[in-house]
Amino acid sequence: MNHSRKMSEIMKEMAGRLLRNPNGVPSSETRHIALMFANFAWNEAIGLGHARTGYRSGWEVIEAENPNVWSELKSKDVDAMIDELVQYKRTHYPADGRRILVCGMVEDNVHVEWLPAASPGVDSRSQMTLYSLVRAGEREEAIRHLRSTQRMPRHEAALKVDAIAAELGIP
């Protein structure tokens, strides 16, 4: 599929929908939380959602740095905001199956790393777990993941992990 829009632009657009004042300049913490919710919503809309309670620690850390962060968001109801963004993704980008691996701020720019939609027959969750482990530098855990999920011999799993690291530009 030809993706005419950069994921970073789409994530900024979606995150902006959560701001009380979309034309204002939100705090860094608010931008981080709004992007985090946009990331969660996107992946959830394509079937990769996790229990939302598992995400809570992420925004609680940010909230601790700036307790006023909620005043810049249009709601304190996290589930409602994520639900709104899930619907927005499904309405505005229904055929876009890209999977977000990493989304966040690098200096003042939105940075997104994504994988194409999973090929038919591929376990998308398992593949995302594998790429996430490699991206996080957890090579041994990624090898264990491949050995347990795909029953690969260790040598073959290590080669696959190395290939994924090269694909992601990780030395």
Tab-separated table of C-alpha atoms in Angstrom:
chain	number	residue	atom	x	y	z
A	1	MET	CA	0.000	0.000	0.000
A	2	ASN	CA	1.252	3.478	-0.850
A	3	HIS	CA	1.303	5.552	2.303
A	4	SER	CA	0.967	9.122	1.131
A	5	ARG	CA	1.231	10.588	4.629
A	6	LYS	CA	4.085	10.209	7.024
A	7	MET	CA	3.154	8.467	10.251
A	8	SER	CA	4.665	11.348	12.217
A	9	GLU	CA	2.186	13.746	10.562
A	10	ILE	CA	-0.738	11.418	11.293
A	11	MET	CA	0.330	10.990	14.922
A	12	LYS	CA	0.596	14.784	15.368
A	13	GLU	CA	-2.859	15.162	13.818
A	14	MET	CA	-4.373	12.539	16.098
A	15	ALA	CA	-2.603	13.836	19.221
A	16	GLY	CA	-3.800	17.347	18.436
A	17	ARG	CA	-7.402	16.152	18.670
A	18	LEU	CA	-6.861	15.583	22.396
A	19	LEU	CA	-5.731	19.105	23.225
A	20	ARG	CA	-8.034	21.551	24.962
A	21	ASN	CA	-6.494	24.305	22.816
A	22	PRO	CA	-5.374	22.712	19.509
A	23	ASN	CA	-3.889	26.021	18.283
A	24	GLY	CA	-1.907	26.611	21.465
A	25	VAL	CA	1.543	25.384	22.396
A	26	PRO	CA	1.141	22.526	24.884
A	27	SER	CA	3.764	21.598	27.428
A	28	SER	CA	6.259	18.911	26.550
A	29	GLU	CA	4.533	16.521	28.967
A	30	THR	CA	1.157	17.102	27.323
A	31	ARG	CA	2.624	16.469	23.858
A	32	HIS	CA	4.153	13.224	25.123
A	33	ILE	CA	0.904	11.996	26.663
A	34	ALA	CA	-1.194	12.933	23.623
A	35	LEU	CA	1.266	11.129	21.315
A	36	MET	CA	1.267	8.125	23.620
A	37	PHE	CA	-2.529	7.938	23.450
A	38	ALA	CA	-2.464	8.350	19.643
A	39	ASN	CA	0.041	5.490	19.414
A	40	PHE	CA	-2.080	3.247	21.654
A	41	ALA	CA	-5.211	4.073	19.651
A	42	TRP	CA	-3.588	3.418	16.280
A	43	ASN	CA	-2.275	0.000	17.266
A	44	GLU	CA	-5.519	-0.866	19.018
A	45	ALA	CA	-7.493	0.046	15.881
A	46	ILE	CA	-5.482	-2.475	13.867
A	47	GLY	CA	-5.920	-5.212	16.458
A	48	LEU	CA	-2.752	-4.792	18.489
A	49	GLY	CA	-4.219	-3.264	21.616
A	50	HIS	CA	-3.188	-4.360	25.071
A	51	ALA	CA	-5.105	-3.955	28.283
A	52	ARG	CA	-5.176	-0.200	28.764
A	53	THR	CA	-4.388	-0.555	32.448
A	54	GLY	CA	-0.967	-1.824	31.365
A	55	TYR	CA	-0.259	1.587	29.834
A	56	ARG	CA	-1.173	3.564	32.946
A	57	SER	CA	2.369	3.660	34.342
A	58	GLY	CA	3.540	5.461	31.198
A	59	TRP	CA	1.356	8.497	31.643
A	60	GLU	CA	1.589	8.447	35.441
A	61	VAL	CA	5.338	9.076	35.170
A	62	ILE	CA	4.712	12.037	32.854
A	63	GLU	CA	1.880	13.312	35.038
A	64	ALA	CA	4.188	13.252	38.067
A	65	GLU	CA	6.534	15.668	36.263
A	66	ASN	CA	3.664	18.037	35.425
A	67	PRO	CA	0.490	17.520	37.491
A	68	ASN	CA	-1.251	20.246	35.429
A	69	VAL	CA	-0.972	18.177	32.249
A	70	TRP	CA	-4.680	17.292	32.397
A	71	SER	CA	-5.660	20.953	32.168
A	72	GLU	CA	-4.139	21.039	28.670
A	73	LEU	CA	-6.008	17.930	27.527
A	74	LYS	CA	-9.682	18.084	26.665
A	75	SER	CA	-10.572	15.369	29.178
A	76	LYS	CA	-9.299	13.368	32.130
A	77	ASP	CA	-11.127	10.304	30.783
A	78	VAL	CA	-8.260	8.407	29.192
A	79	ASP	CA	-10.454	5.579	27.879
A	80	ALA	CA	-12.809	8.038	26.165
A	81	MET	CA	-9.903	9.871	24.531
A	82	ILE	CA	-8.346	6.648	23.260
A	83	ASP	CA	-11.768	5.417	22.072
A	84	GLU	CA	-12.203	8.667	20.129
A	85	LEU	CA	-8.814	8.222	18.459
A	86	VAL	CA	-9.499	4.566	17.620
A	87	GLN	CA	-12.665	5.686	15.844
A	88	TYR	CA	-10.811	8.538	14.151
A	89	LYS	CA	-8.188	6.123	12.798
A	90	ARG	CA	-10.851	3.710	11.565
A	91	THR	CA	-12.767	6.534	9.873
A	92	HIS	CA	-9.879	8.481	8.329
A	93	TYR	CA	-7.271	5.752	7.709
A	94	PRO	CA	-9.267	2.514	7.410
A	95	ALA	CA	-6.934	0.796	4.941
A	96	ASP	CA	-3.684	1.807	6.622
A	97	GLY	CA	-2.448	-1.245	8.495
A	98	ARG	CA	0.993	0.033	9.443
A	99	ARG	CA	1.975	-1.005	12.950
A	100	ILE	CA	3.692	1.495	15.219
A	101	LEU	CA	6.811	0.143	16.863
A	102	VAL	CA	8.048	3.408	18.424
A	103	CYS	CA	6.383	6.803	18.698
A	104	GLY	CA	7.636	9.760	20.659
A	105	MET	CA	9.348	13.108	20.675
A	106	VAL	CA	12.956	13.625	19.626
A	107	GLU	CA	13.747	17.198	20.562
A	108	ASP	CA	10.689	19.012	19.190
A	109	ASN	CA	9.955	16.563	16.405
A	110	VAL	CA	7.590	13.607	16.362
A	111	HIS	CA	9.489	10.395	15.614
A	112	VAL	CA	7.672	7.236	14.522
A	113	GLU	CA	9.105	3.870	13.584
A	114	TRP	CA	6.600	1.509	12.024
A	115	LEU	CA	6.278	-1.873	10.392
A	116	PRO	CA	4.135	-2.578	7.351
A	117	ALA	CA	0.845	-4.377	7.838
A	118	ALA	CA	1.417	-8.016	8.673
A	119	SER	CA	1.370	-10.403	5.746
A	120	PRO	CA	-1.429	-12.968	5.668
A	121	GLY	CA	-0.667	-15.858	7.998
A	122	VAL	CA	1.810	-13.875	10.098
A	123	ASP	CA	1.097	-13.581	13.828
A	124	SER	CA	1.205	-9.798	14.064
A	125	ARG	CA	1.430	-9.683	17.875
A	126	SER	CA	4.320	-12.121	17.952
A	127	GLN	CA	6.116	-10.219	15.204
A	128	MET	CA	5.631	-6.914	17.024
A	129	THR	CA	6.961	-8.477	20.217
A	130	LEU	CA	10.007	-9.720	18.334
A	131	TYR	CA	10.717	-6.347	16.708
A	132	SER	CA	10.130	-4.538	20.005
A	133	LEU	CA	12.616	-6.781	21.776
A	134	VAL	CA	15.229	-6.231	19.073
A	135	ARG	CA	14.535	-2.468	19.064
A	136	ALA	CA	15.010	-2.402	22.854
A	137	GLY	CA	18.346	-4.211	22.572
A	138	GLU	CA	16.998	-7.383	24.180
A	139	ARG	CA	18.634	-9.753	21.664
A	140	GLU	CA	18.770	-12.801	23.923
A	141	GLU	CA	15.102	-12.381	24.818
A	142	ALA	CA	14.291	-11.987	21.091
A	143	ILE	CA	16.161	-15.224	20.366
A	144	ARG	CA	14.236	-16.988	23.150
A	145	HIS	CA	11.000	-15.587	21.714
A	146	LEU	CA	11.775	-17.026	18.264
A	147	ARG	CA	12.856	-20.351	19.709
A	148	SER	CA	9.632	-20.702	21.682
A	149	THR	CA	7.148	-19.304	19.152
A	150	GLN	CA	8.658	-20.602	15.918
A	151	ARG	CA	10.673	-23.502	17.300
A	152	MET	CA	13.831	-22.232	15.610
A	153	PRO	CA	17.235	-23.605	16.471
A	154	ARG	CA	19.299	-21.056	18.413
A	155	HIS	CA	21.688	-20.350	15.522
A	156	GLU	CA	18.828	-19.698	13.102
A	157	ALA	CA	17.031	-17.488	15.628
A	158	ALA	CA	20.218	-15.485	16.226
A	159	LEU	CA	20.611	-14.914	12.483
A	160	LYS	CA	17.002	-13.724	12.238
A	161	VAL	CA	17.486	-11.348	15.176
A	162	ASP	CA	20.647	-9.972	13.549
A	163	ALA	CA	18.760	-9.447	10.275
A	164	ILE	CA	15.969	-7.584	12.081
A	165	ALA	CA	18.523	-5.423	13.919
A	166	ALA	CA	20.132	-4.541	10.567
A	167	GLU	CA	16.703	-3.762	9.105
A	168	LEU	CA	16.038	-1.396	12.024
A	169	GLY	CA	19.487	0.183	11.704
A	170	ILE	CA	20.648	-1.120	15.065
A	171	PRO	CA	24.360	-2.043	15.278
